[in-house]
PDB file of C-alpha atoms in Angstrom:
ATOM      1  CA  UNK A   1       0.000   0.000   0.000  1.00 64.00           C
ATOM      2  CA  UNK A   2       0.938   3.651  -0.101  1.00 74.00           C
ATOM      3  CA  UNK A   3       2.818   5.033   2.872  1.00 87.00           C
ATOM      4  CA  UNK A   4       4.933   7.991   3.835  1.00 93.00           C
ATOM      5  CA  UNK A   5       6.755   7.650   7.131  1.00 96.00           C
ATOM      6  CA  UNK A   6       8.057  10.558   9.148  1.00 97.00           C
ATOM      7  CA  UNK A   7       8.722  10.988  12.874  1.00 97.00           C
ATOM      8  CA  UNK A   8       5.697  12.152  14.832  1.00 96.00           C
ATOM      9  CA  UNK A   9       7.612  14.680  16.910  1.00 97.00           C
ATOM     10  CA  UNK A  10      11.035  16.325  16.965  1.00 97.00           C
ATOM     11  CA  UNK A  11      12.388  18.704  19.608  1.00 97.00           C
ATOM     12  CA  UNK A  12      15.214  21.167  18.987  1.00 96.00           C
ATOM     13  CA  UNK A  13      16.758  24.270  20.504  1.00 96.00           C
ATOM     14  CA  UNK A  14      16.426  27.785  19.125  1.00 96.00           C
ATOM     15  CA  UNK A  15      19.343  28.580  16.816  1.00 96.00           C
ATOM     16  CA  UNK A  16      20.136  24.927  16.166  1.00 97.00           C
ATOM     17  CA  UNK A  17      19.724  22.766  13.045  1.00 97.00           C
ATOM     18  CA  UNK A  18      17.122  20.030  12.725  1.00 97.00           C
ATOM     19  CA  UNK A  19      16.501  17.363  10.105  1.00 98.00           C
ATOM     20  CA  UNK A  20      13.085  15.799   9.482  1.00 98.00           C
ATOM     21  CA  UNK A  21      13.210  12.542   7.551  1.00 98.00           C
ATOM     22  CA  UNK A  22      10.625  11.054   5.232  1.00 97.00           C
ATOM     23  CA  UNK A  23      10.597   7.626   3.640  1.00 97.00           C
ATOM     24  CA  UNK A  24       7.974   6.701   1.123  1.00 94.00           C
ATOM     25  CA  UNK A  25       6.490   3.623  -0.441  1.00 91.00           C
ATOM     26  CA  UNK A  26       4.103   4.617  -3.207  1.00 84.00           C
ATOM     27  CA  UNK A  27       2.802   3.158  -6.455  1.00 80.00           C
ATOM     28  CA  UNK A  28       4.260   6.043  -8.436  1.00 81.00           C
ATOM     29  CA  UNK A  29       6.637   8.908  -7.752  1.00 84.00           C
ATOM     30  CA  UNK A  30       7.010  12.236  -9.481  1.00 83.00           C
ATOM     31  CA  UNK A  31       8.388  14.382  -6.705  1.00 88.00           C
ATOM     32  CA  UNK A  32       8.575  15.043  -2.970  1.00 93.00           C
ATOM     33  CA  UNK A  33       7.199  18.244  -1.489  1.00 93.00           C
ATOM     34  CA  UNK A  34       7.384  19.692   2.012  1.00 95.00           C
ATOM     35  CA  UNK A  35       4.671  21.762   3.638  1.00 96.00           C
ATOM     36  CA  UNK A  36       4.532  23.634   6.933  1.00 97.00           C
ATOM     37  CA  UNK A  37       1.339  23.909   8.952  1.00 95.00           C
ATOM     38  CA  UNK A  38       0.824  25.991  12.076  1.00 95.00           C
ATOM     39  CA  UNK A  39      -1.987  24.982  14.428  1.00 88.00           C
ATOM     40  CA  UNK A  40      -5.337  25.716  12.790  1.00 81.00           C
ATOM     41  CA  UNK A  41      -3.684  27.064   9.664  1.00 90.00           C
ATOM     42  CA  UNK A  42      -3.364  26.117   6.037  1.00 92.00           C
ATOM     43  CA  UNK A  43      -0.435  24.051   4.735  1.00 94.00           C
ATOM     44  CA  UNK A  44       2.226  26.336   3.261  1.00 94.00           C
ATOM     45  CA  UNK A  45       4.604  25.130   0.557  1.00 92.00           C
ATOM     46  CA  UNK A  46       8.265  25.018   1.564  1.00 93.00           C
ATOM     47  CA  UNK A  47      10.219  22.987  -0.952  1.00 92.00           C
ATOM     48  CA  UNK A  48      10.077  20.443  -3.768  1.00 90.00           C
ATOM     49  CA  UNK A  49      12.481  17.819  -5.121  1.00 92.00           C
ATOM     50  CA  UNK A  50      11.920  15.929  -8.341  1.00 88.00           C
ATOM     51  CA  UNK A  51      15.519  14.855  -8.819  1.00 91.00           C
ATOM     52  CA  UNK A  52      18.170  13.535  -6.453  1.00 95.00           C
ATOM     53  CA  UNK A  53      20.094  16.090  -4.504  1.00 96.00           C
ATOM     54  CA  UNK A  54      19.736  19.117  -2.328  1.00 96.00           C
ATOM     55  CA  UNK A  55      17.467  22.116  -2.902  1.00 92.00           C
ATOM     56  CA  UNK A  56      18.160  25.180  -0.786  1.00 92.00           C
ATOM     57  CA  UNK A  57      15.703  27.972  -0.050  1.00 87.00           C
ATOM     58  CA  UNK A  58      16.983  30.329   2.603  1.00 92.00           C
ATOM     59  CA  UNK A  59      17.075  28.626   5.999  1.00 95.00           C
ATOM     60  CA  UNK A  60      15.290  25.569   4.614  1.00 95.00           C
ATOM     61  CA  UNK A  61      16.827  22.843   2.470  1.00 96.00           C
ATOM     62  CA  UNK A  62      15.371  19.624   1.170  1.00 97.00           C
ATOM     63  CA  UNK A  63      17.106  16.493  -0.028  1.00 97.00           C
ATOM     64  CA  UNK A  64      15.920  13.557  -2.103  1.00 97.00           C
ATOM     65  CA  UNK A  65      17.344  10.135  -2.880  1.00 97.00           C
ATOM     66  CA  UNK A  66      15.023   8.367  -5.311  1.00 94.00           C
ATOM     67  CA  UNK A  67      16.970   5.103  -5.140  1.00 94.00           C
ATOM     68  CA  UNK A  68      16.471   5.012  -1.357  1.00 95.00           C
ATOM     69  CA  UNK A  69      12.879   6.359  -1.477  1.00 95.00           C
ATOM     70  CA  UNK A  70      14.027   8.858   1.118  1.00 96.00           C
ATOM     71  CA  UNK A  71      14.089  12.566   1.629  1.00 97.00           C
ATOM     72  CA  UNK A  72      14.591  15.068   4.390  1.00 98.00           C
ATOM     73  CA  UNK A  73      13.884  18.654   5.283  1.00 98.00           C
ATOM     74  CA  UNK A  74      16.695  20.578   6.962  1.00 98.00           C
ATOM     75  CA  UNK A  75      15.890  23.661   8.980  1.00 97.00           C
ATOM     76  CA  UNK A  76      18.795  25.891  10.038  1.00 97.00           C
ATOM     77  CA  UNK A  77      19.045  28.735  12.556  1.00 97.00           C
ATOM     78  CA  UNK A  78      15.834  27.623  14.167  1.00 97.00           C
ATOM     79  CA  UNK A  79      13.471  30.323  15.374  1.00 96.00           C
ATOM     80  CA  UNK A  80      10.529  30.015  17.755  1.00 96.00           C
ATOM     81  CA  UNK A  81       8.173  30.742  14.850  1.00 95.00           C
ATOM     82  CA  UNK A  82       9.362  27.503  13.204  1.00 97.00           C
ATOM     83  CA  UNK A  83       7.350  25.556  15.783  1.00 97.00           C
ATOM     84  CA  UNK A  84       4.766  23.871  13.569  1.00 97.00           C
ATOM     85  CA  UNK A  85       3.928  20.586  11.880  1.00 96.00           C
ATOM     86  CA  UNK A  86       5.901  19.613   8.788  1.00 97.00           C
ATOM     87  CA  UNK A  87       4.461  17.276   6.179  1.00 96.00           C
ATOM     88  CA  UNK A  88       6.183  15.484   3.365  1.00 96.00           C
ATOM     89  CA  UNK A  89       3.953  14.860   0.347  1.00 94.00           C
ATOM     90  CA  UNK A  90       4.360  12.819  -2.802  1.00 91.00           C
ATOM     91  CA  UNK A  91       2.845  13.287  -6.235  1.00 82.00           C
ATOM     92  CA  UNK A  92       2.283   9.751  -7.407  1.00 74.00           C
ATOM     93  CA  UNK A  93       0.907  10.383 -10.861  1.00 71.00           C
ATOM     94  CA  UNK A  94       1.842  12.491 -13.820  1.00 64.00           C
ATOM     95  CA  UNK A  95      -1.179  12.766 -16.040  1.00 59.00           C
ATOM     96  CA  UNK A  96       0.419  15.689 -17.777  1.00 57.00           C
ATOM     97  CA  UNK A  97       0.387  19.277 -16.599  1.00 54.00           C
ATOM     98  CA  UNK A  98       0.143  18.599 -12.886  1.00 56.00           C
ATOM     99  CA  UNK A  99      -3.504  17.997 -12.152  1.00 61.00           C
ATOM    100  CA  UNK A 100      -2.643  15.245  -9.758  1.00 78.00           C
ATOM    101  CA  UNK A 101      -3.220  15.408  -6.039  1.00 86.00           C
ATOM    102  CA  UNK A 102      -0.633  15.044  -3.309  1.00 89.00           C
ATOM    103  CA  UNK A 103      -0.412  12.179  -0.839  1.00 90.00           C
ATOM    104  CA  UNK A 104       0.687  13.522   2.529  1.00 93.00           C
ATOM    105  CA  UNK A 105       2.572  11.920   5.390  1.00 94.00           C
ATOM    106  CA  UNK A 106       1.177  12.114   8.915  1.00 94.00           C
ATOM    107  CA  UNK A 107       3.330  15.089   9.781  1.00 95.00           C
ATOM    108  CA  UNK A 108       6.145  15.846  12.207  1.00 97.00           C
ATOM    109  CA  UNK A 109       5.397  18.176  15.078  1.00 96.00           C
ATOM    110  CA  UNK A 110       8.496  20.330  15.601  1.00 97.00           C
ATOM    111  CA  UNK A 111       8.924  21.769  19.077  1.00 97.00           C
ATOM    112  CA  UNK A 112      11.460  24.567  19.495  1.00 96.00           C
ATOM    113  CA  UNK A 113      12.826  25.196  22.964  1.00 93.00           C
ATOM    114  CA  UNK A 114      14.516  28.467  23.957  1.00 91.00           C
TER     115      UNK A 114
ATOM    116  CA  UNK B   1       0.120  38.782  -2.730  1.00 77.00           C
ATOM    117  CA  UNK B   2      -2.755  36.810  -4.299  1.00 81.00           C
ATOM    118  CA  UNK B   3      -4.240  34.094  -2.131  1.00 92.00           C
ATOM    119  CA  UNK B   4      -6.846  31.364  -2.139  1.00 96.00           C
ATOM    120  CA  UNK B   5      -9.955  32.307  -0.173  1.00 96.00           C
ATOM    121  CA  UNK B   6     -12.587  30.020   1.307  1.00 97.00           C
ATOM    122  CA  UNK B   7     -16.026  30.598   2.781  1.00 97.00           C
ATOM    123  CA  UNK B   8     -17.439  29.983   5.257  1.00 97.00           C
ATOM    124  CA  UNK B   9     -14.632  29.626   7.774  1.00 96.00           C
ATOM    125  CA  UNK B  10     -16.862  27.409   9.918  1.00 97.00           C
ATOM    126  CA  UNK B  11     -19.974  25.409   9.056  1.00 97.00           C
ATOM    127  CA  UNK B  12     -22.169  23.432  11.433  1.00 98.00           C
ATOM    128  CA  UNK B  13     -24.777  21.143   9.917  1.00 97.00           C
ATOM    129  CA  UNK B  14     -27.074  18.294  10.827  1.00 97.00           C
ATOM    130  CA  UNK B  15     -26.341  14.775   9.619  1.00 97.00           C
ATOM    131  CA  UNK B  16     -28.043  14.140   6.296  1.00 97.00           C
ATOM    132  CA  UNK B  17     -28.032  17.775   5.225  1.00 97.00           C
ATOM    133  CA  UNK B  18     -26.319  19.085   2.125  1.00 98.00           C
ATOM    134  CA  UNK B  19     -23.436  21.517   2.445  1.00 98.00           C
ATOM    135  CA  UNK B  20     -21.604  23.552  -0.162  1.00 97.00           C
ATOM    136  CA  UNK B  21     -18.127  24.817   0.550  1.00 98.00           C
ATOM    137  CA  UNK B  22     -16.870  27.748  -1.480  1.00 97.00           C
ATOM    138  CA  UNK B  23     -13.410  28.562  -2.747  1.00 97.00           C
ATOM    139  CA  UNK B  24     -11.969  31.318  -4.896  1.00 97.00           C
ATOM    140  CA  UNK B  25      -8.645  30.096  -6.319  1.00 95.00           C
ATOM    141  CA  UNK B  26      -5.849  32.437  -7.353  1.00 93.00           C
ATOM    142  CA  UNK B  27      -6.988  34.108 -10.548  1.00 89.00           C
ATOM    143  CA  UNK B  28      -4.395  32.880 -13.076  1.00 86.00           C
ATOM    144  CA  UNK B  29      -4.243  29.325 -11.727  1.00 89.00           C
ATOM    145  CA  UNK B  30      -5.514  26.447 -13.807  1.00 87.00           C
ATOM    146  CA  UNK B  31      -5.553  23.466 -11.443  1.00 90.00           C
ATOM    147  CA  UNK B  32      -7.820  23.221  -8.437  1.00 93.00           C
ATOM    148  CA  UNK B  33      -7.937  20.762  -5.565  1.00 95.00           C
ATOM    149  CA  UNK B  34      -9.907  19.839  -2.483  1.00 97.00           C
ATOM    150  CA  UNK B  35      -8.263  18.197   0.517  1.00 97.00           C
ATOM    151  CA  UNK B  36      -9.582  17.400   3.960  1.00 97.00           C
ATOM    152  CA  UNK B  37      -7.926  17.045   7.346  1.00 95.00           C
ATOM    153  CA  UNK B  38      -9.663  15.301  10.221  1.00 95.00           C
ATOM    154  CA  UNK B  39      -8.608  16.828  13.519  1.00 92.00           C
ATOM    155  CA  UNK B  40      -5.136  15.678  14.497  1.00 88.00           C
ATOM    156  CA  UNK B  41      -4.612  13.664  11.344  1.00 90.00           C
ATOM    157  CA  UNK B  42      -2.871  14.117   8.015  1.00 91.00           C
ATOM    158  CA  UNK B  43      -4.092  16.052   5.030  1.00 94.00           C
ATOM    159  CA  UNK B  44      -5.968  13.788   2.592  1.00 94.00           C
ATOM    160  CA  UNK B  45      -6.492  14.392  -1.119  1.00 94.00           C
ATOM    161  CA  UNK B  46     -10.082  14.388  -2.318  1.00 96.00           C
ATOM    162  CA  UNK B  47     -10.198  15.609  -5.912  1.00 94.00           C
ATOM    163  CA  UNK B  48      -8.399  17.624  -8.552  1.00 92.00           C
ATOM    164  CA  UNK B  49     -10.053  19.660 -11.300  1.00 92.00           C
ATOM    165  CA  UNK B  50      -8.727  21.006 -14.579  1.00 88.00           C
ATOM    166  CA  UNK B  51     -10.295  22.337 -17.743  1.00 86.00           C
ATOM    167  CA  UNK B  52     -13.775  22.094 -16.239  1.00 89.00           C
ATOM    168  CA  UNK B  53     -13.593  18.450 -15.367  1.00 90.00           C
ATOM    169  CA  UNK B  54     -12.356  16.157 -12.629  1.00 91.00           C
ATOM    170  CA  UNK B  55      -8.791  15.006 -13.295  1.00 88.00           C
ATOM    171  CA  UNK B  56      -8.290  12.679 -10.367  1.00 88.00           C
ATOM    172  CA  UNK B  57     -10.246  11.639  -7.295  1.00 90.00           C
ATOM    173  CA  UNK B  58      -9.457   9.573  -4.251  1.00 90.00           C
ATOM    174  CA  UNK B  59     -11.410   6.742  -2.661  1.00 90.00           C
ATOM    175  CA  UNK B  60     -12.827   9.242  -0.189  1.00 94.00           C
ATOM    176  CA  UNK B  61     -14.514  11.179  -2.988  1.00 95.00           C
ATOM    177  CA  UNK B  62     -17.566   8.964  -3.391  1.00 94.00           C
ATOM    178  CA  UNK B  63     -20.973   9.699  -4.916  1.00 94.00           C
ATOM    179  CA  UNK B  64     -21.860  11.963  -2.004  1.00 96.00           C
ATOM    180  CA  UNK B  65     -19.267  14.478  -3.171  1.00 97.00           C
ATOM    181  CA  UNK B  66     -19.279  16.707  -6.221  1.00 97.00           C
ATOM    182  CA  UNK B  67     -17.308  19.701  -7.418  1.00 97.00           C
ATOM    183  CA  UNK B  68     -18.243  22.523  -9.696  1.00 94.00           C
ATOM    184  CA  UNK B  69     -16.749  25.643 -11.191  1.00 92.00           C
ATOM    185  CA  UNK B  70     -19.962  27.616 -11.744  1.00 87.00           C
ATOM    186  CA  UNK B  71     -18.220  30.720 -13.091  1.00 87.00           C
ATOM    187  CA  UNK B  72     -14.749  31.991 -13.838  1.00 78.00           C
ATOM    188  CA  UNK B  73     -13.750  32.459 -10.224  1.00 87.00           C
ATOM    189  CA  UNK B  74     -15.534  30.101  -7.838  1.00 93.00           C
ATOM    190  CA  UNK B  75     -14.806  26.435  -7.150  1.00 96.00           C
ATOM    191  CA  UNK B  76     -17.242  24.570  -4.926  1.00 97.00           C
ATOM    192  CA  UNK B  77     -17.351  21.266  -3.065  1.00 98.00           C
ATOM    193  CA  UNK B  78     -20.789  19.837  -2.355  1.00 98.00           C
ATOM    194  CA  UNK B  79     -21.512  17.063   0.103  1.00 97.00           C
ATOM    195  CA  UNK B  80     -25.019  15.807  -0.634  1.00 96.00           C
ATOM    196  CA  UNK B  81     -25.903  14.026   2.595  1.00 95.00           C
ATOM    197  CA  UNK B  82     -23.412  14.685   5.328  1.00 97.00           C
ATOM    198  CA  UNK B  83     -22.270  12.006   7.755  1.00 96.00           C
ATOM    199  CA  UNK B  84     -20.678  12.402  11.160  1.00 97.00           C
ATOM    200  CA  UNK B  85     -17.361  11.251   9.738  1.00 96.00           C
ATOM    201  CA  UNK B  86     -17.368  14.133   7.243  1.00 97.00           C
ATOM    202  CA  UNK B  87     -16.468  16.460  10.129  1.00 97.00           C
ATOM    203  CA  UNK B  88     -13.064  17.853   9.183  1.00 97.00           C
ATOM    204  CA  UNK B  89     -11.214  20.896   7.933  1.00 97.00           C
ATOM    205  CA  UNK B  90     -11.627  21.171   4.172  1.00 98.00           C
ATOM    206  CA  UNK B  91      -8.859  22.912   2.244  1.00 97.00           C
ATOM    207  CA  UNK B  92      -9.068  24.213  -1.270  1.00 97.00           C
ATOM    208  CA  UNK B  93      -5.805  24.599  -3.200  1.00 96.00           C
ATOM    209  CA  UNK B  94      -4.800  25.905  -6.586  1.00 93.00           C
ATOM    210  CA  UNK B  95      -1.757  25.598  -8.786  1.00 89.00           C
ATOM    211  CA  UNK B  96      -0.413  27.571 -11.665  1.00 83.00           C
ATOM    212  CA  UNK B  97       1.240  25.903 -14.592  1.00 71.00           C
ATOM    213  CA  UNK B  98       4.411  27.330 -15.979  1.00 54.00           C
ATOM    214  CA  UNK B  99       6.829  26.120 -18.585  1.00 45.00           C
ATOM    215  CA  UNK B 100       9.018  23.564 -16.893  1.00 49.00           C
ATOM    216  CA  UNK B 101       6.429  22.883 -14.249  1.00 51.00           C
ATOM    217  CA  UNK B 102       5.592  24.591 -10.968  1.00 59.00           C
ATOM    218  CA  UNK B 103       4.827  22.257  -8.143  1.00 71.00           C
ATOM    219  CA  UNK B 104       3.568  24.724  -5.582  1.00 84.00           C
ATOM    220  CA  UNK B 105      -0.005  24.209  -4.510  1.00 89.00           C
ATOM    221  CA  UNK B 106      -1.381  27.219  -2.664  1.00 92.00           C
ATOM    222  CA  UNK B 107      -3.812  26.317   0.087  1.00 95.00           C
ATOM    223  CA  UNK B 108      -6.717  28.369   1.334  1.00 96.00           C
ATOM    224  CA  UNK B 109      -7.375  28.915   5.062  1.00 96.00           C
ATOM    225  CA  UNK B 110      -9.901  26.075   5.175  1.00 97.00           C
ATOM    226  CA  UNK B 111     -13.529  25.559   6.166  1.00 98.00           C
ATOM    227  CA  UNK B 112     -14.062  23.717   9.415  1.00 97.00           C
ATOM    228  CA  UNK B 113     -17.117  21.497   8.951  1.00 98.00           C
ATOM    229  CA  UNK B 114     -18.863  20.013  11.970  1.00 98.00           C
ATOM    230  CA  UNK B 115     -21.622  17.474  11.372  1.00 97.00           C
ATOM    231  CA  UNK B 116     -23.930  16.862  14.341  1.00 97.00           C
TER     232      UNK B 116
END
């Protein structure tokens, strides 16, 4: 069956670096996305990897290894406002043009301590 | 900055009643989606919509659900006969297409549906 596995909770200290891992087992794969969600809020896009390697966007980076069905989100210089849930999401189909929905993991609750 | 908007923010309904959730996607976007999130759980894909027709739907999106783009700006999700288990936050999302692809889906603030 389809599954995306990520830790349920991670705790880190303000100013530190944290890595949130995601492994996936899906019937198809066309890219791994990361979304941030604050309590009661909408998911907000952070990063996307279609090919192996590292993508960097400011304090956030994301890595993908397609051969290992594995990716991670790296958050640097952690700030209190980074306390949120982080979801990895896979697009399993490519029907052309991107009309396909995302399959989300269960999310990692990131707790930042001062 | 353009954003996806959804109304109402909260909806309370009786089991068996019909509800319509409204979304206004970002104006130059071509792909539209509905997702739901049961409290404390992950976001689940319901349906995607492109060129005035459904592109993909999940197992959750059964005959009780329908989507419509009644005009050039609105995108609606209808649940014909609500069940208790339909209680969730419903997110609308939209996506632009650019040459080379653009993966970002922009989510609206959600409608919290409570079925009693």
